[in-house]
PDB file of C-alpha atoms and ligand atoms in Angstrom:
ATOM      1  CA  UNK M1447      -0.070   0.062   0.020  1.00 44.00           C
ATOM      2  CA  UNK M1448       1.081   3.551  -0.812  1.00 43.00           C
ATOM      3  CA  UNK M1449       2.092   5.791   1.996  1.00 47.00           C
ATOM      4  CA  UNK M1450       0.244   8.883   2.468  1.00 49.00           C
ATOM      5  CA  UNK M1451       1.674  11.859   0.589  1.00 59.00           C
ATOM      6  CA  UNK M1452       2.237  14.686   2.963  1.00 54.00           C
ATOM      7  CA  UNK M1453       2.017  18.047   1.310  1.00 87.00           C
ATOM      8  CA  UNK M1454       3.060  21.297   2.620  1.00 97.00           C
ATOM      9  CA  UNK M1455       0.511  24.240   1.823  1.00 96.00           C
ATOM     10  CA  UNK M1456       1.897  27.359   0.420  1.00 94.00           C
ATOM     11  CA  UNK M1457       0.986  29.745   3.050  1.00 92.00           C
ATOM     12  CA  UNK M1458       2.302  33.073   4.558  1.00 89.00           C
ATOM     13  CA  UNK M1459       2.463  31.311   7.875  1.00 93.00           C
ATOM     14  CA  UNK M1460       4.647  28.510   6.641  1.00 96.00           C
ATOM     15  CA  UNK M1461       6.957  30.855   4.765  1.00 92.00           C
ATOM     16  CA  UNK M1462       7.630  32.718   7.913  1.00 92.00           C
ATOM     17  CA  UNK M1463       8.576  29.523   9.560  1.00 97.00           C
ATOM     18  CA  UNK M1464      10.782  28.538   6.561  1.00 97.00           C
ATOM     19  CA  UNK M1465      14.766  28.628   7.304  1.00 98.00           C
ATOM     20  CA  UNK M1466      15.926  28.427   3.714  1.00 98.00           C
ATOM     21  CA  UNK M1467      17.031  31.920   3.730  1.00 95.00           C
ATOM     22  CA  UNK M1468      19.614  30.994   6.354  1.00 96.00           C
ATOM     23  CA  UNK M1469      20.772  27.974   4.411  1.00 98.00           C
ATOM     24  CA  UNK M1470      24.561  27.620   3.109  1.00 98.00           C
ATOM     25  CA  UNK M1471      23.008  26.578  -0.316  1.00 98.00           C
ATOM     26  CA  UNK M1472      21.343  29.931  -0.878  1.00 98.00           C
ATOM     27  CA  UNK M1473      24.010  32.110   0.984  1.00 96.00           C
ATOM     28  CA  UNK M1474      26.045  33.449  -1.866  1.00 97.00           C
ATOM     29  CA  UNK M1475      23.169  33.815  -4.543  1.00 98.00           C
ATOM     30  CA  UNK M1476      22.587  37.220  -5.745  1.00 98.00           C
ATOM     31  CA  UNK M1477      19.451  36.171  -6.952  1.00 98.00           C
ATOM     32  CA  UNK M1478      17.928  34.944  -3.729  1.00 97.00           C
ATOM     33  CA  UNK M1479      19.394  38.211  -2.024  1.00 97.00           C
ATOM     34  CA  UNK M1480      17.325  40.269  -4.567  1.00 96.00           C
ATOM     35  CA  UNK M1481      14.104  38.056  -3.964  1.00 95.00           C
ATOM     36  CA  UNK M1482      14.677  38.410   0.041  1.00 94.00           C
ATOM     37  CA  UNK M1483      14.893  42.282  -0.456  1.00 93.00           C
ATOM     38  CA  UNK M1484      11.738  42.247  -2.538  1.00 90.00           C
ATOM     39  CA  UNK M1485       9.940  39.777   0.094  1.00 86.00           C
ATOM     40  CA  UNK M1486      10.662  42.060   2.853  1.00 85.00           C
ATOM     41  CA  UNK M1487       9.224  45.035   1.232  1.00 85.00           C
ATOM     42  CA  UNK M1488       6.188  43.157   0.298  1.00 80.00           C
ATOM     43  CA  UNK M1489       5.778  41.978   3.973  1.00 78.00           C
ATOM     44  CA  UNK M1490       5.669  45.558   4.906  1.00 78.00           C
ATOM     45  CA  UNK M1491       2.844  46.150   2.716  1.00 74.00           C
ATOM     46  CA  UNK M1492       0.813  43.151   3.691  1.00 65.00           C
ATOM     47  CA  UNK M1493      -2.558  44.804   4.881  1.00 58.00           C
ATOM     48  CA  UNK M1494      -4.197  43.521   1.781  1.00 59.00           C
ATOM     49  CA  UNK M1495      -3.448  39.988   3.038  1.00 68.00           C
ATOM     50  CA  UNK M1496      -2.524  38.803  -0.225  1.00 72.00           C
ATOM     51  CA  UNK M1497      -0.259  35.967  -0.651  1.00 75.00           C
ATOM     52  CA  UNK M1498       2.867  36.218  -2.526  1.00 82.00           C
ATOM     53  CA  UNK M1499       3.520  34.430  -5.491  1.00 88.00           C
ATOM     54  CA  UNK M1500       5.786  31.296  -5.196  1.00 92.00           C
ATOM     55  CA  UNK M1501       8.276  32.630  -7.548  1.00 91.00           C
ATOM     56  CA  UNK M1502       8.639  35.810  -5.237  1.00 91.00           C
ATOM     57  CA  UNK M1503       9.440  33.807  -2.169  1.00 93.00           C
ATOM     58  CA  UNK M1504      13.090  32.327  -1.777  1.00 95.00           C
ATOM     59  CA  UNK M1505      12.150  29.298   0.204  1.00 97.00           C
ATOM     60  CA  UNK M1506       9.274  27.269   1.075  1.00 97.00           C
ATOM     61  CA  UNK M1507      10.493  25.124  -1.697  1.00 98.00           C
ATOM     62  CA  UNK M1508       8.990  21.932   0.004  1.00 98.00           C
ATOM     63  CA  UNK M1509       5.595  23.702  -1.142  1.00 97.00           C
ATOM     64  CA  UNK M1510       6.364  25.494  -4.176  1.00 96.00           C
ATOM     65  CA  UNK M1511       8.932  23.172  -5.917  1.00 96.00           C
ATOM     66  CA  UNK M1512      12.353  23.865  -7.220  1.00 97.00           C
ATOM     67  CA  UNK M1513      13.981  27.419  -7.025  1.00 97.00           C
ATOM     68  CA  UNK M1514      13.791  29.621 -10.024  1.00 96.00           C
ATOM     69  CA  UNK M1515      17.048  31.247  -8.895  1.00 97.00           C
ATOM     70  CA  UNK M1516      19.806  29.172 -10.939  1.00 96.00           C
ATOM     71  CA  UNK M1517      22.884  30.515  -8.894  1.00 98.00           C
ATOM     72  CA  UNK M1518      22.150  28.517  -6.002  1.00 98.00           C
ATOM     73  CA  UNK M1519      25.033  26.029  -4.515  1.00 98.00           C
ATOM     74  CA  UNK M1520      23.416  22.636  -4.105  1.00 98.00           C
ATOM     75  CA  UNK M1521      26.906  21.073  -2.744  1.00 98.00           C
ATOM     76  CA  UNK M1522      26.453  22.919   0.375  1.00 98.00           C
ATOM     77  CA  UNK M1523      24.372  21.366   3.142  1.00 98.00           C
ATOM     78  CA  UNK M1524      20.579  21.537   3.135  1.00 98.00           C
ATOM     79  CA  UNK M1525      19.244  22.438   6.580  1.00 98.00           C
ATOM     80  CA  UNK M1526      15.569  21.595   6.037  1.00 98.00           C
ATOM     81  CA  UNK M1527      15.836  18.959   8.873  1.00 98.00           C
ATOM     82  CA  UNK M1528      16.184  22.065  11.347  1.00 98.00           C
ATOM     83  CA  UNK M1529      12.922  23.615  10.170  1.00 98.00           C
ATOM     84  CA  UNK M1530       9.822  23.527  12.214  1.00 98.00           C
ATOM     85  CA  UNK M1531       7.894  22.481   9.253  1.00 98.00           C
ATOM     86  CA  UNK M1532      10.050  19.252   9.005  1.00 98.00           C
ATOM     87  CA  UNK M1533       8.310  17.603  11.884  1.00 97.00           C
ATOM     88  CA  UNK M1534       4.900  19.090  11.460  1.00 96.00           C
ATOM     89  CA  UNK M1535       4.496  17.563   7.942  1.00 96.00           C
ATOM     90  CA  UNK M1536       6.652  14.545   8.618  1.00 95.00           C
ATOM     91  CA  UNK M1537       9.143  15.471   5.572  1.00 96.00           C
ATOM     92  CA  UNK M1538      11.650  12.846   6.979  1.00 96.00           C
ATOM     93  CA  UNK M1539       9.035  10.177   5.850  1.00 94.00           C
ATOM     94  CA  UNK M1540       8.597  11.743   2.353  1.00 94.00           C
ATOM     95  CA  UNK M1541      10.359  12.270  -0.697  1.00 95.00           C
ATOM     96  CA  UNK M1542      12.765  13.966  -1.625  1.00 97.00           C
ATOM     97  CA  UNK M1543      14.694  14.228   1.721  1.00 97.00           C
ATOM     98  CA  UNK M1544      15.360  17.973   1.713  1.00 98.00           C
ATOM     99  CA  UNK M1545      16.767  19.974  -1.182  1.00 98.00           C
ATOM    100  CA  UNK M1546      13.363  20.856  -2.407  1.00 98.00           C
ATOM    101  CA  UNK M1547      14.939  23.830  -3.972  1.00 98.00           C
ATOM    102  CA  UNK M1548      16.776  21.481  -6.218  1.00 98.00           C
ATOM    103  CA  UNK M1549      14.638  18.367  -6.342  1.00 98.00           C
ATOM    104  CA  UNK M1550      10.939  20.090  -6.156  1.00 97.00           C
ATOM    105  CA  UNK M1551       7.923  19.709  -3.887  1.00 97.00           C
ATOM    106  CA  UNK M1552       7.762  17.351  -0.944  1.00 97.00           C
ATOM    107  CA  UNK M1553       5.536  14.540  -1.520  1.00 94.00           C
TER     108      UNK M1553
HETATM  109  S1  SF4 N2618      11.410  22.143   5.103  1.00 87.80           S
HETATM  110 FE1  SF4 N2618      12.909  23.307   3.953  1.00 87.80          FE
HETATM  111  S2  SF4 N2618      11.868  24.199   2.287  1.00 87.80           S
HETATM  112 FE2  SF4 N2618      10.394  23.552   3.651  1.00 87.80          FE
HETATM  113  S3  SF4 N2618       9.998  25.348   4.677  1.00 87.80           S
HETATM  114 FE3  SF4 N2618      11.390  24.224   5.890  1.00 87.80          FE
HETATM  115  S4  SF4 N2618      13.489  24.879   5.240  1.00 87.80           S
HETATM  116 FE4  SF4 N2618      11.897  25.758   3.738  1.00 87.80          FE
HETATM  117  S1  SF4 N2619      15.266  23.436   0.503  1.00 87.80           S
HETATM  118 FE1  SF4 N2619      17.022  22.971   1.878  1.00 87.80          FE
HETATM  119  S2  SF4 N2619      18.793  23.022   0.592  1.00 87.80           S
HETATM  120 FE2  SF4 N2619      17.137  24.338  -0.508  1.00 87.80          FE
HETATM  121  S3  SF4 N2619      17.412  26.351   0.337  1.00 87.80           S
HETATM  122 FE3  SF4 N2619      15.901  25.299   1.571  1.00 87.80          FE
HETATM  123  S4  SF4 N2619      17.088  24.587   3.331  1.00 87.80           S
HETATM  124 FE4  SF4 N2619      18.562  24.881   1.746  1.00 87.80          FE
END
């Protein structure tokens, strides 16, 4: 029997818990830096309650799929295992095991 597929919803709440912005894989990426800057600006004007587009969020890849930034360094260590969402959504029992920025959505 197939195991249940755990899916992480793409929500603002989950994006605030994501620790991808602290990850060594993204640290040296100018593309990610630019998105972080824009995301911060967007958070400031969030009264409208609108959810950002997945492309604009430099994280939560377990929900949104592989990163659009091509300059990330996936030879560095993924830190998803330290993320609060890792336990909430039992990501250690799913696929892929971290590196969602490279390998796509958690299933
Ligand atoms: S598990 Fe990884 S990709 Fe998903 S929210 Fe946490 S740090 Fe981000
Ligand atoms: S998915 Fe994992 S490897 Fe990719 S940026 Fe987030 S923490 Fe780092």
